[in-house]
Each structure stands twice: as C-alpha cells, then as structure tokens.
GROMACS .gro file of C-alpha atoms in nm:
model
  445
    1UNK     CA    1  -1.187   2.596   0.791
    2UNK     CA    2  -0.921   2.372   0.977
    3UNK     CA    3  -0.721   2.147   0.751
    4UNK     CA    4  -0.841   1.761   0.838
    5UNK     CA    5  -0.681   1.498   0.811
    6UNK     CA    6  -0.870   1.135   0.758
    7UNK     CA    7  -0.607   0.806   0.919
    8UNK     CA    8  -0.598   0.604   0.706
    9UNK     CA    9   1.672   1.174  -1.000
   10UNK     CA   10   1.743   1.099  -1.396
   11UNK     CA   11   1.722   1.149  -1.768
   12UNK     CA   12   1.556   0.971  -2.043
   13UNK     CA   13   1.922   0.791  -2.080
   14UNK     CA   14   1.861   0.600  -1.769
   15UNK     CA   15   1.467   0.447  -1.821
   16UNK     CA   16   1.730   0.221  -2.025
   17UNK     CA   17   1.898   0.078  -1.671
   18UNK     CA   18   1.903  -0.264  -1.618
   19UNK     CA   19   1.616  -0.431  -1.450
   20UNK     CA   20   1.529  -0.365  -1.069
   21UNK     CA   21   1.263  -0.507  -0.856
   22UNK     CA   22   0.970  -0.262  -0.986
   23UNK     CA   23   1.196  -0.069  -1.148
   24UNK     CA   24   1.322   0.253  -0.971
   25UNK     CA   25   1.101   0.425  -1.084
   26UNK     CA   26   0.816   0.227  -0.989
   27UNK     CA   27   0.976   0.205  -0.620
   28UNK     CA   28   0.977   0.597  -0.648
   29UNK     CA   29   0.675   0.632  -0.769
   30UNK     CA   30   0.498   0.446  -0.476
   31UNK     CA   31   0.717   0.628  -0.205
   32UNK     CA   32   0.583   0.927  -0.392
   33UNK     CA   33   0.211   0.862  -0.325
   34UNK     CA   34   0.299   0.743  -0.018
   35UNK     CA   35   0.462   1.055   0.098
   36UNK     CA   36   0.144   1.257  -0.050
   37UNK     CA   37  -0.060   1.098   0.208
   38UNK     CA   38   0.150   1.115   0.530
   39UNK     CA   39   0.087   1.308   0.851
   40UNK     CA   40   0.272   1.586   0.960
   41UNK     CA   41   0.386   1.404   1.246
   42UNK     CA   42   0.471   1.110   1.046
   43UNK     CA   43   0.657   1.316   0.786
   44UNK     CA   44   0.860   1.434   1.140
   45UNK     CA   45   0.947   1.112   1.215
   46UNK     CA   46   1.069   0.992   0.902
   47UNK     CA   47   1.278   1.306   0.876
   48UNK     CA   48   1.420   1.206   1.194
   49UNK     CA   49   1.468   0.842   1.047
   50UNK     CA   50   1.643   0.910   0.752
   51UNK     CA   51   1.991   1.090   0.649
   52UNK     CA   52   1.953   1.430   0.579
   53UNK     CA   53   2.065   1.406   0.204
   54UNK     CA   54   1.697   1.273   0.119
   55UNK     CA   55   1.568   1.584   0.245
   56UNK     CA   56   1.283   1.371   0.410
   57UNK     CA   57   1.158   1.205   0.048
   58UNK     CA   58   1.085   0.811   0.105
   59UNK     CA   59   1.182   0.829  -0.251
   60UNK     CA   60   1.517   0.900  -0.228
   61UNK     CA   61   1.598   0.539  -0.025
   62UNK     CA   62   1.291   0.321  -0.250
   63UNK     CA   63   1.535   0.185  -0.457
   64UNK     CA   64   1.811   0.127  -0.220
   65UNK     CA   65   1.756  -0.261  -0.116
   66UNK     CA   66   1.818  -0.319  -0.494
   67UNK     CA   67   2.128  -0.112  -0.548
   68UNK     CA   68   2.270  -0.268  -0.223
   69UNK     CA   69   2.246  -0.620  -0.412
   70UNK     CA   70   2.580  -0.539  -0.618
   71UNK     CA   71   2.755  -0.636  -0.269
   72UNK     CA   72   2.804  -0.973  -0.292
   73UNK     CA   73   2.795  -0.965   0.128
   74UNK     CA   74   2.390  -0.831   0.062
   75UNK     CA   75   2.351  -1.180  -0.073
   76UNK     CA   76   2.157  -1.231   0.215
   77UNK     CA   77   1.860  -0.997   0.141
   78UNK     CA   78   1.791  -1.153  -0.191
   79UNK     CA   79   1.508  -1.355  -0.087
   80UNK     CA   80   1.334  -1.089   0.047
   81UNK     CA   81   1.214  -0.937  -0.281
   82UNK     CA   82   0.977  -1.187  -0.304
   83UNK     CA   83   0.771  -1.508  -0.204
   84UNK     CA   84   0.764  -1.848  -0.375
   85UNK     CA   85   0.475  -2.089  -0.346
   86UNK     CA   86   0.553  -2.502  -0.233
   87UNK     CA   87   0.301  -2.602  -0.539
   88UNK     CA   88   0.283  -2.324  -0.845
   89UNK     CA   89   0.019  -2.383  -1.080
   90UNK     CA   90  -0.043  -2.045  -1.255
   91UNK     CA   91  -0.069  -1.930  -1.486
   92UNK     CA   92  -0.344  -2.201  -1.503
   93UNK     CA   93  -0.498  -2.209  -1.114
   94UNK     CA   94  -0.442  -1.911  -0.891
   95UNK     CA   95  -0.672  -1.942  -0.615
   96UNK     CA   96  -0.594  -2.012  -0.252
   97UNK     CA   97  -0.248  -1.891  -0.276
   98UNK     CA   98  -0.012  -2.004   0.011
   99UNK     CA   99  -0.225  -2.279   0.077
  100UNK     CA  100   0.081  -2.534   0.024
  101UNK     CA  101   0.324  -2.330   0.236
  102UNK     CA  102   0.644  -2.179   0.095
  103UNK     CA  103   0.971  -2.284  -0.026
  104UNK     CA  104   1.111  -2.038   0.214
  105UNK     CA  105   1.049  -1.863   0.520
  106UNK     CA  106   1.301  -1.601   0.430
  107UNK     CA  107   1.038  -1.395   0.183
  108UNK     CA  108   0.860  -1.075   0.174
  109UNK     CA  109   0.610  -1.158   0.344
  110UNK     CA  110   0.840  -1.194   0.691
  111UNK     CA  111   1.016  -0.942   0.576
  112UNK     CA  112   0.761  -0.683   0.614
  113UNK     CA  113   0.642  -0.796   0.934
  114UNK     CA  114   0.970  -0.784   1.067
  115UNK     CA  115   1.085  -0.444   0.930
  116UNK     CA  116   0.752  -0.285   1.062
  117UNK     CA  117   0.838  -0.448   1.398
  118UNK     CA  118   1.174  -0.276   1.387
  119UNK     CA  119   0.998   0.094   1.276
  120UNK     CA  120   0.737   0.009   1.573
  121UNK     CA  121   1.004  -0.069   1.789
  122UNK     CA  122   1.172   0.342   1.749
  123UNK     CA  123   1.253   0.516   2.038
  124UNK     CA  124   1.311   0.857   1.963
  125UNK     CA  125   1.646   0.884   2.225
  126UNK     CA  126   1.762   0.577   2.031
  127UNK     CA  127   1.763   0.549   1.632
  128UNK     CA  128   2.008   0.385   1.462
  129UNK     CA  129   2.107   0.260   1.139
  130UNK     CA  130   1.901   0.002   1.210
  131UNK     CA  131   1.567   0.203   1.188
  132UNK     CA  132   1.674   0.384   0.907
  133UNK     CA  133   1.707   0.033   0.717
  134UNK     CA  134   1.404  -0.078   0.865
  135UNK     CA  135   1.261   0.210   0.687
  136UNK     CA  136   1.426   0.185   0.352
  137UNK     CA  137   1.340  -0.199   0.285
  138UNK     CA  138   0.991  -0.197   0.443
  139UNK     CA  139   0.947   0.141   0.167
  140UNK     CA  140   1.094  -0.112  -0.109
  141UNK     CA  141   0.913  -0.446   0.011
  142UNK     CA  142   0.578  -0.277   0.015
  143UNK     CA  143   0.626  -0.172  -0.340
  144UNK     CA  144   0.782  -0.514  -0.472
  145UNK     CA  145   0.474  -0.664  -0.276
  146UNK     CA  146   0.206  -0.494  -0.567
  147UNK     CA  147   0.442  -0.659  -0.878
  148UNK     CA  148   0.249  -0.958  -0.966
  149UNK     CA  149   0.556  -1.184  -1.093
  150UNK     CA  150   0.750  -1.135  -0.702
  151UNK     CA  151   0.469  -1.356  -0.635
  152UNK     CA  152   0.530  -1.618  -0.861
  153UNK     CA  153   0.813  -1.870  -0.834
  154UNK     CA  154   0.740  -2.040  -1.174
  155UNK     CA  155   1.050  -1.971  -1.424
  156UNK     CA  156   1.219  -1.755  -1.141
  157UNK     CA  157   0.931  -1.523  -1.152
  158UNK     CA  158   0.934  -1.487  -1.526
  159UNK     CA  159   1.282  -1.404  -1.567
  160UNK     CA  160   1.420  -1.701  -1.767
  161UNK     CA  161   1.058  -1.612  -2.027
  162UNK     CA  162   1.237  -1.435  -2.308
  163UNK     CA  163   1.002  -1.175  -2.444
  164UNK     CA  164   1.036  -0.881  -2.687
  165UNK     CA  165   0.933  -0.528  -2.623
  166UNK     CA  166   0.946  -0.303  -2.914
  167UNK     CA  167   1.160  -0.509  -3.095
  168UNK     CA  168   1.417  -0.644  -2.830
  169UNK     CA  169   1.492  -0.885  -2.620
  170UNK     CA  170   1.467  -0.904  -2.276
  171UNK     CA  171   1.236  -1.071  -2.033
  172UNK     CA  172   0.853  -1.148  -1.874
  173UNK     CA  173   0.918  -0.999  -1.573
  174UNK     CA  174   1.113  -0.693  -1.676
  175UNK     CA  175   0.846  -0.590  -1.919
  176UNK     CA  176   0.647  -0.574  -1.545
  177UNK     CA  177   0.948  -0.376  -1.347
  178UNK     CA  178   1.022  -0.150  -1.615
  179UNK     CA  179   0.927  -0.106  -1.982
  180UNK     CA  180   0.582  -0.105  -1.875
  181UNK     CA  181   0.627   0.187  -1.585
  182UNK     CA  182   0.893   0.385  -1.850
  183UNK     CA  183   0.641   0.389  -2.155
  184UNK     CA  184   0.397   0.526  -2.003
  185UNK     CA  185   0.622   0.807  -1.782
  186UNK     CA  186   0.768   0.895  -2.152
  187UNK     CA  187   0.394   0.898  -2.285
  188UNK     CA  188   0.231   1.088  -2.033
  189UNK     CA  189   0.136   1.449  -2.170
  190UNK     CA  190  -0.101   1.596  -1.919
  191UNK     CA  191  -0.021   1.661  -1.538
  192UNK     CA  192   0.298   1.841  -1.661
  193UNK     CA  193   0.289   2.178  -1.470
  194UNK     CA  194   0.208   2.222  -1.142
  195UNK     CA  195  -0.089   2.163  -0.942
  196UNK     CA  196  -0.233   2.476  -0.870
  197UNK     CA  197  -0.133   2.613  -0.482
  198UNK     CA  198  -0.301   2.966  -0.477
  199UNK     CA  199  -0.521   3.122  -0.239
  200UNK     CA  200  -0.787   3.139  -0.528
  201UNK     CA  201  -0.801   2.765  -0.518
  202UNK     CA  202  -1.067   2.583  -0.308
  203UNK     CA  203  -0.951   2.546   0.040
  204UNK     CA  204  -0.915   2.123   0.035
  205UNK     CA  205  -0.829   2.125  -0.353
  206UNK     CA  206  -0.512   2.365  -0.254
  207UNK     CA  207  -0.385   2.144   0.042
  208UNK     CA  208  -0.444   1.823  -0.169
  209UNK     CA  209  -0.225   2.000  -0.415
  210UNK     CA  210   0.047   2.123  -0.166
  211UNK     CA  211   0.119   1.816  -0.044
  212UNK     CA  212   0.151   1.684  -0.365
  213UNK     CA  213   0.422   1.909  -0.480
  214UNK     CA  214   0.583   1.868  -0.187
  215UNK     CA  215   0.638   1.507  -0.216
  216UNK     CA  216   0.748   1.554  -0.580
  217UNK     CA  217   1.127   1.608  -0.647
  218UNK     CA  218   1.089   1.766  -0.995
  219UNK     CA  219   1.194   1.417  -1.167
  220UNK     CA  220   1.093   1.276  -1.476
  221UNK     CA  221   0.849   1.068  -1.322
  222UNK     CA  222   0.606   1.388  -1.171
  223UNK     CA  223   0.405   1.412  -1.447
  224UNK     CA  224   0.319   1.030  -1.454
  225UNK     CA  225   0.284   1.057  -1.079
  226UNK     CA  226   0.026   1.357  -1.054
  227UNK     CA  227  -0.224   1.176  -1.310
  228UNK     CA  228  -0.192   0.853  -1.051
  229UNK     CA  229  -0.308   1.053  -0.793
  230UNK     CA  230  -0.521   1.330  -0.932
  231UNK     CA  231  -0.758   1.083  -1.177
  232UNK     CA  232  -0.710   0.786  -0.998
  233UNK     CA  233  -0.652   0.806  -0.607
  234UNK     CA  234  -0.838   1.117  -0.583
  235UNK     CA  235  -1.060   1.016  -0.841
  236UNK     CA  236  -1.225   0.686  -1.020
  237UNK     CA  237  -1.066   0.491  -0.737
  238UNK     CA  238  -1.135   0.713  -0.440
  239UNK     CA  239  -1.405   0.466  -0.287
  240UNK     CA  240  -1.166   0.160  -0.292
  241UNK     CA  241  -0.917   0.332  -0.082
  242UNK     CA  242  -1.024   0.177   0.246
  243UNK     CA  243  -1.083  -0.131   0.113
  244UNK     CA  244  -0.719  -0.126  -0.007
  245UNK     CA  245  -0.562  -0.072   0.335
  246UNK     CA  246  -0.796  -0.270   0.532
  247UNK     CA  247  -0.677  -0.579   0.697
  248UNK     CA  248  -0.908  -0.878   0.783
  249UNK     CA  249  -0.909  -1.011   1.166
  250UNK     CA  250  -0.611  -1.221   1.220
  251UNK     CA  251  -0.725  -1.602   1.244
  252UNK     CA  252  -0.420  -1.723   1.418
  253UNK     CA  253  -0.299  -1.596   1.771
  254UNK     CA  254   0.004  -1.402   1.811
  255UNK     CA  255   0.105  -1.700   1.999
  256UNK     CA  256  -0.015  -1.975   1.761
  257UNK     CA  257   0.176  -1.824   1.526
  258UNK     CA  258   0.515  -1.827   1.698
  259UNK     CA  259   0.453  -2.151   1.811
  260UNK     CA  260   0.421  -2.254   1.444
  261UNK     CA  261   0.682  -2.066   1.327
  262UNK     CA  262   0.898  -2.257   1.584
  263UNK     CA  263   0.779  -2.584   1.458
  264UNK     CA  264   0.938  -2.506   1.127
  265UNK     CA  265   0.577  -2.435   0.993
  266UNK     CA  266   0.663  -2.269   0.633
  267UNK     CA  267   0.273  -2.128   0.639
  268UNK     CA  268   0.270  -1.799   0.696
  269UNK     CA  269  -0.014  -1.606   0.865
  270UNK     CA  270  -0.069  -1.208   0.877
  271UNK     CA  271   0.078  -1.092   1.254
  272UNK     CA  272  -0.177  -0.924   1.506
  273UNK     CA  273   0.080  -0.731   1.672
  274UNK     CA  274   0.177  -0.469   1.387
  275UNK     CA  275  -0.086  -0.277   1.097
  276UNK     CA  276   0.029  -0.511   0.800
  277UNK     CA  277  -0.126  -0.828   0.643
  278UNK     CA  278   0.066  -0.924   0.336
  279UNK     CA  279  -0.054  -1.187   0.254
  280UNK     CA  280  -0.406  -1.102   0.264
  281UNK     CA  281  -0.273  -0.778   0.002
  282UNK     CA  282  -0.093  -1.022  -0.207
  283UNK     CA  283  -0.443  -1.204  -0.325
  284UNK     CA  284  -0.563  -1.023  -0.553
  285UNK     CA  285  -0.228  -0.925  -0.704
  286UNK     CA  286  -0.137  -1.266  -0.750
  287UNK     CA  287  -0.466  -1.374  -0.900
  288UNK     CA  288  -0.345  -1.138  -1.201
  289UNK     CA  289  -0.075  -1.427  -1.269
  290UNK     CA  290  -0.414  -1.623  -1.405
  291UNK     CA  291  -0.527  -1.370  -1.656
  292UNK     CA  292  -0.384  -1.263  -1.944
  293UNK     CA  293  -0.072  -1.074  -1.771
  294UNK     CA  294   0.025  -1.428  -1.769
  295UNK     CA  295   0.048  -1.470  -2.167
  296UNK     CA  296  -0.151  -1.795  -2.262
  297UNK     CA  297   0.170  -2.028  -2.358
  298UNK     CA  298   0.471  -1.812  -2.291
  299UNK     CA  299   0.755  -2.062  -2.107
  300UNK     CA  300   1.072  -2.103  -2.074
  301UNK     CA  301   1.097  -2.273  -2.418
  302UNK     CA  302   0.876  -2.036  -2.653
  303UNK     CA  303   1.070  -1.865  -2.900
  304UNK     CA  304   1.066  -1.438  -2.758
  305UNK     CA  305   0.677  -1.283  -2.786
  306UNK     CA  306   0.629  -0.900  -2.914
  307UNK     CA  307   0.469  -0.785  -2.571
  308UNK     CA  308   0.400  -0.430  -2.658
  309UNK     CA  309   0.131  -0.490  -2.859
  310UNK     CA  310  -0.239  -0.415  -2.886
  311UNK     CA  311  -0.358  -0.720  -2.715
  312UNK     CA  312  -0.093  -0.693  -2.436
  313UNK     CA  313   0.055  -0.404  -2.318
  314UNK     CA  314  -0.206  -0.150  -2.481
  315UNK     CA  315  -0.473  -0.384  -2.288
  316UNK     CA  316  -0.256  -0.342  -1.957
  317UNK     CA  317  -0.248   0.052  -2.034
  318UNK     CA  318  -0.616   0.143  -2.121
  319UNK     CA  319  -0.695  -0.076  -1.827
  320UNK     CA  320  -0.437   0.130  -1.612
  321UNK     CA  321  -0.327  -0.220  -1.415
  322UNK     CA  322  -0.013  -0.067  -1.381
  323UNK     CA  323  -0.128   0.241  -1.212
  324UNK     CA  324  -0.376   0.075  -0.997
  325UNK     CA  325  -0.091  -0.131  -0.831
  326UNK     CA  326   0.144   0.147  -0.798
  327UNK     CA  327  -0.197   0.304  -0.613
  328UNK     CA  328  -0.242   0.053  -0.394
  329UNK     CA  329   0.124   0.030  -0.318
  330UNK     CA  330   0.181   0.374  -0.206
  331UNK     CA  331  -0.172   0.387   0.018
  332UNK     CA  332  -0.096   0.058   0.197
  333UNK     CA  333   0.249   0.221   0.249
  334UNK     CA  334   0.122   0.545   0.349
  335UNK     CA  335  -0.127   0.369   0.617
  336UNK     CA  336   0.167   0.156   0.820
  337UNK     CA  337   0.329   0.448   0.840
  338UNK     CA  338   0.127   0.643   0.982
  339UNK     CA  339  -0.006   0.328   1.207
  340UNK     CA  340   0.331   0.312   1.330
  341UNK     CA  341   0.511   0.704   1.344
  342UNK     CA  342   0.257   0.934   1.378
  343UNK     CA  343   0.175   1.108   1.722
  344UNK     CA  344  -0.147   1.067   1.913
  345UNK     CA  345  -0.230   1.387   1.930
  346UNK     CA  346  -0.210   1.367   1.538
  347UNK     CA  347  -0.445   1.044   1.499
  348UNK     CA  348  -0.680   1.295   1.717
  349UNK     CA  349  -0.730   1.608   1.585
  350UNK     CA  350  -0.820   1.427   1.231
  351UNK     CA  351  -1.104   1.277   1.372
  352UNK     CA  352  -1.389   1.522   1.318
  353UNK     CA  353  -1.758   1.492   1.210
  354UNK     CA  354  -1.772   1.565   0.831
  355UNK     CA  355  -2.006   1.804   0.819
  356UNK     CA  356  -2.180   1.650   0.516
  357UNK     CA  357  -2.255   1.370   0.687
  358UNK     CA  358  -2.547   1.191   0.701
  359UNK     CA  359  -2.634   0.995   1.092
  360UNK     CA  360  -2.786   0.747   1.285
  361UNK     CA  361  -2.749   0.635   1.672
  362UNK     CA  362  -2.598   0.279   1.786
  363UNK     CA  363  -2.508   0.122   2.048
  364UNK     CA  364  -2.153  -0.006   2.109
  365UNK     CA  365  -2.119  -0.275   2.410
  366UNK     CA  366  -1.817  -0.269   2.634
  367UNK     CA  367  -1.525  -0.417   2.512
  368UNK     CA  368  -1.132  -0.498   2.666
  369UNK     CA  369  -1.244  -0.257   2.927
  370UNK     CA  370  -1.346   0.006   2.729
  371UNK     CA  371  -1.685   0.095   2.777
  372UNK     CA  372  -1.820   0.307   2.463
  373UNK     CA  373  -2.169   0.380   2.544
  374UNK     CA  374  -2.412   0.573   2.289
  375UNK     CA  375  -2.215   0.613   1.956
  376UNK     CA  376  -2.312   0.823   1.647
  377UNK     CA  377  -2.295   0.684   1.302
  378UNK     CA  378  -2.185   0.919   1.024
  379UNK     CA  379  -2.170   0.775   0.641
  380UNK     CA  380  -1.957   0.936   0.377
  381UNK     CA  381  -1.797   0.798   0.096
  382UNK     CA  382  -1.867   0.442   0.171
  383UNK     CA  383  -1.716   0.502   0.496
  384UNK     CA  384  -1.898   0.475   0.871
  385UNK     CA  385  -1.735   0.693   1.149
  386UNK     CA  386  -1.851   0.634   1.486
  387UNK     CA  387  -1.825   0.926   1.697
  388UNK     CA  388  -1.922   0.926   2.082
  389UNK     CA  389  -2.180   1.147   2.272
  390UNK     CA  390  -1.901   1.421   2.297
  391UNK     CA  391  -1.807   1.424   1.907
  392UNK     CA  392  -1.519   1.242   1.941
  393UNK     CA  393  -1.464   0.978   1.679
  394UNK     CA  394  -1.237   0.714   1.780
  395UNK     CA  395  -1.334   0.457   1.454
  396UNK     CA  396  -1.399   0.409   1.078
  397UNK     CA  397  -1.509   0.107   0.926
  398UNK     CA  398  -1.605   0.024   0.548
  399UNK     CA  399  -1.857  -0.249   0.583
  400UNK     CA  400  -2.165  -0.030   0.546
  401UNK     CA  401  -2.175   0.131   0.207
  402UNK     CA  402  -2.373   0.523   0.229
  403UNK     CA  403  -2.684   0.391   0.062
  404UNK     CA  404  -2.723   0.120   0.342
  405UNK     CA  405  -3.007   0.096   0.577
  406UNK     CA  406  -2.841   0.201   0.917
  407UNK     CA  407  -3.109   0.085   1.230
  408UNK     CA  408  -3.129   0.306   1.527
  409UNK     CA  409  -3.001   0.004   1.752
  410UNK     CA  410  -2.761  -0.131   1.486
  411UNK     CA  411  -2.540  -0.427   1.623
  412UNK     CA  412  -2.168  -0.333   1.592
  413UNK     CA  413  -1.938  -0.503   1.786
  414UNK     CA  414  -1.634  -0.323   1.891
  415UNK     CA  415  -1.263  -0.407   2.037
  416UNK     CA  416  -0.961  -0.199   2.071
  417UNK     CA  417  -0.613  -0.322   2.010
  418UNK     CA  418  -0.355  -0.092   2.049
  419UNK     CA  419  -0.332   0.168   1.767
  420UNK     CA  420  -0.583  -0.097   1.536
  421UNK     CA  421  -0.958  -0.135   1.628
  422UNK     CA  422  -1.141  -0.413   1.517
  423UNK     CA  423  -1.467  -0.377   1.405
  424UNK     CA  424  -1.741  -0.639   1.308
  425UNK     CA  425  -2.072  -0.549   1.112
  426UNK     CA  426  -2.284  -0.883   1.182
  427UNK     CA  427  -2.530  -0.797   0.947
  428UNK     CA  428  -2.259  -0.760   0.645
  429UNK     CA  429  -2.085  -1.096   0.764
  430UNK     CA  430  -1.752  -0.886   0.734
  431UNK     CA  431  -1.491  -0.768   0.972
  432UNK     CA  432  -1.205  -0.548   0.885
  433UNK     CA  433  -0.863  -0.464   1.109
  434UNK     CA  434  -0.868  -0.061   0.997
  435UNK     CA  435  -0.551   0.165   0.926
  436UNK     CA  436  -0.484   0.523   0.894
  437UNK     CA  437  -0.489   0.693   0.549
  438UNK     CA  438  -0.456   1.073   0.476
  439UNK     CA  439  -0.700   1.177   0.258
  440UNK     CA  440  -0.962   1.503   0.309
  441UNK     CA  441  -1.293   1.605   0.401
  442UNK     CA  442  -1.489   1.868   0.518
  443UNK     CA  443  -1.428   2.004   0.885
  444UNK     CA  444  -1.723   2.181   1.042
  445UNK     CA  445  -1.446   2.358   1.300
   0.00000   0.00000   0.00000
C-alpha cells in the first residue's frame, strides 16, 4: 500500500521565563504539529529556507520574532503580534469583530498576508534572508493569531489585569501565553515514550507515528505535544480539521482591496491572491474574549484574582481550550505551507480515491476555461472528493457531511484559482476557499 497523502530546547528552570507572545513553548508547540503534517516536498523547501542549525524544525525559529524584540531597532515589529479593534466592547459584546476598523494597519492580520506573499514570492535560484524571515514570523504570527487576548486591545490585551496564579502575581494575559501551556506540559503523564514505528504496526498508524517523531526534538514539551495530536487531531477533533483550514470566498476584489487600502481604509479584508484569511480564523477565537476566559469583573483596578482555580483554569483544562487552539494553530499553519512550498507533482500523487469510499456521479460545468465534464463524488470523513472520469481528483470540499443525500445530477459549481479552488454547494448555502492538509487515508494503489 502506497503512503497517501491528503492536502490539506529547555529544563523545568526555564517554564519560569518571562512572558512571550504564546509562550515559547506554545510557539513550539504549534510549529510542532505543523511540521507533523507537512509534505515531503514542503519539508524540502523549508530545509532549503532555513539555516542549517534548525536541522529543518519550524520549531527551532517559532519563537524568534519575540526574542528579536530585546533590539530596541526591532521596535518596529511590535505591532505585529497582534490586532486592536477601533471600538472594544468585550468582554461584554464580541460579535462582528473588525466591524469598526482598526487602530492600526500595522497588525497581524497584514502581517500574515504579507509574509505569505514573501514565502509565495521564493524562487529557488534566489532565497535570501528575506524568505527565511518571511518564514520565521509568518511560523510565529500564525501561532500568536490562535491566543485570544492578541485580539483584544482592551487593557493592552490583558497585560495591565493583575492576576494570581498559584499564589503569585503576574498578569491576564500571561496566565494565556504561559502558565496555562507550562502546567499542563509539567502535568502531562501519558504520551511519554515513543510512538510506536515498527513494521508490526499498522501500515498508516506507523507513518502517522514516524512523522511524528520526526518533528519532535526530544524537548520537554513532546509528551504534551503527542497527546495534542494523537487524542485530539487524530482523534475527537479529526472531523473539524477541514473546517479549521477552510477559508470562505473573498467578498472584496483583489483590486477593491488595494484601492481601499490606498484610501487609508483601516478595514481589513482576507486577500484572494494567497491561502490565508485571518480574519475570518480570528472569529471564533476572539468570541472566547466574551465567555468566561474573560473573568466576569477582572480590570485594570480589581485587586489580583487566584486564576488557577477550579472554576478557571481547571474549567479551561478539562475543556482542553488550550489544546484546541494550539490544534488549530499548527493545521492552519501546516495548510499555507503546503499551499505555498510544496511541488505539483506532490499536491498530485496525494490525490487518490479512498478506497472506502462511498460515490455518486455529478456534473461540474465549465469554469475559467476549464472544462471538467463528468465528475465522481466520493464521501469520507465529512469530506467530498471529486475525482474525474480518469480517477484523478483535482478537489475536496466540506459542505456535504457523509450521511448527506448526494443526487446523481447534484449542482456544484466549480472555479479554479491558482493553487485554491473554489467550490460552492447551492443546496448547503455554503462556499469554502479549500487548503492542503496532510493527514491519511486508505490508498487502493
């Protein structure tokens, strides 16, 4: 059975570091998933991208846009870490979230777009240093991006809320960028050894685990890491995953959007021209700012709060919100990579008809030139692949769950845009912009 692929260092001295944006650890953390679900030509690339100290790990240079900040002449990159809303209203009213503009157009949210421009931009015969730092902050921004108070401007993000945890002081937002990622990395008892690699292991089970270990650097972190991806990616939240790195159709122009952006226009809308939409993955990280992450009350005034408590941080833990965004972080990371670095002839070969798939026929209608003719529907997982008369599959799309009625003459309409399709299910009301995301499945070759 071919392998398929689907597109889509420290001591326990140092968890007592001051504060960084996630934490290092959390920024290594989500390079770490990240890396787990890379292609091999994508794992080329970034080898080619990146100084050979880091031995190829995206965790080696996750922290590195917050160590650079002790240069007063980095000043400059500051702003990037996160995104401040005109009118800021949580923790009481979250909803519609950029809707007044920003203070700033210097944020994360440009930041991403422009460092995946620069990555997009790599020509082989030509990388520099620029690439490389491309590379390093869009690793760190896409991280920083799942932290819920880097979206929220109100006390500097939480930072002037004096909190206790365990008995000290320190703040609301580092509570979120570290105590909360170190407690449980100290705490986490299973997922210590190894995942097992042998030749006695099922076939997709050992290359799941392989790649695994080889994104792991044997820090104190692997343990926490493995039970991230093992119970949660690979396991309760396995059917979210495309939802997680899909991106809704753009509703501004390429050109709209410069135009406004010209204007002075502090609104920001999601680019057509590279795999990212962070704004549309901020939403639901910033509507956490309304719940009880938020503490009811806590300002810049309240005396310090115990936040390690049972009605805090043990809620936080048992409902693994910490983990979730760490998740989502390294998969959303993991698919504009390999949007943007990994080969054709990679994308291709992935593409194969599961061969527990269920099917139905379509048809597709020509589109920007492309005629698709008769099309195959496969479900799996939540997940429709269209393949074409020959068995070649060219999409996926997540808008028609397996148990859904799939018509012999379903109504799909179809578009290609460079390395992103678009596809629309009229009958779900939904359209999604898809990326590429490693994960596995059966391979009838």
């Amino acid at each position: 059975m071919a392998r398929n692929y689907l597109l889509l260092g420290t001591t326990l001295l140092a968890l007592a570091t001051p504060a960084l944006c996630w934490g290092q650890y959390g920024h290594e953390i989500t390079a770490t998933i990240a890396e787990a679900h890379l292609l091999p030509s994508t794992r080329q690339a970034i080898c080619g991208l990146l100084p050979g100290t880091f031995k190829c790990h995206l965790a080696g240079v996750a922290a590195w846009p917050d160590l650079i900040k002790q240069d007063p002449e980095n000043n400059k990159y500051n702003s990037l870490h996160y995104v401040n809303e005109r009118k800021n209203d949580i923790p009481r009213k979250c909803d519609n979230f950029g809707s007044s503009g920003w203070t700033s157009d210097h944020n994360i949210l440009t930041a991403i777009v422009n460092r995946t421009r620069d990555i997009v931009s790599t020509d082989p015969r030509t990388i520099s240093s620029v690439h490389d730092e491309a590379l390093r902050f869009l690793v760190h921004f896409l991280g920083d991006l799942h932290q819920p108070f880097h979206l929220a401007g109100l006390y500097l993000g939480g930072n002037r809320v004096d909190v206790l945890w365990n008995g000290r002081k320190t703040n609301l937002h580092a509570v979120w960028d570290e105590s909360l990622v170190n407690h449980m990395i100290i705490h986490t008892t299973d997922h210590t050894s190894p995942l097992p690699t042998s030749s006695s292991t099922p076939t997709l089970e050992r290359e799941r685990n392989i790649r695994i270990e080889e994104a792991l650097r044997g820090s104190i972190y692997d343990a926490y890491t493995r039970s991230i991806l093992i119970e949660g990616i690979h396991g309760r939240w396995a059917n979210e995953i495309q939802e997680w790195i899909s991106c809704p159709k753009p509703s501004v122009s390429l050109h709209d959007a410069q135009l406004r952006m010209a204007q002075g226009d502090l609104m920001f809308d999601d680019p057509v021209d590279v795999p990212v939409c962070p704004h549309h993955w901020t939403i639901k990280t910033h509507d956490m700012l309304c719940t009880y992450i938020w503490p009811f009350g806590l300002t810049d005034k309240t005396p310090p709060r115990e936040l390690n408590t049972a009605d805090y941080a043990e809620r936080i833990r048992s409902e693994l919100v910490v983990e979730k965004q760490l998740a989502i972080g390294g998969m959303r990371l993991a698919a504009v990579l390999n949007n943007v670095l990994a080969s054709e002839d990679d994308k291709a070969r992935i593409i194969r008809r599961p061969s527990n798939a269920t099917h139905k026929t379509g048809t597709v209608p020509s589109r920007a030139g492309r005629s698709f003719g008769k099309l195959t529907i496969f479900t799996l997982q939540e997940t429709i692949r269209l393949e074409d008369t020959d068995g070649n599959m060219f999409m996926t799309m997540s808008s028609i769950t397996q148990n859904s009625h799939i018509p012999d003459q379903k109504d799909i309409t179809c578009r290609a845009q460079s390395e992103a399709d678009f596809v629309s299910d009229r009958a779900a009301g939904r359209t999604h912009r898809l990326s590429p995301i490693l994960t596995d499945t059966n391979d009838t070759k």
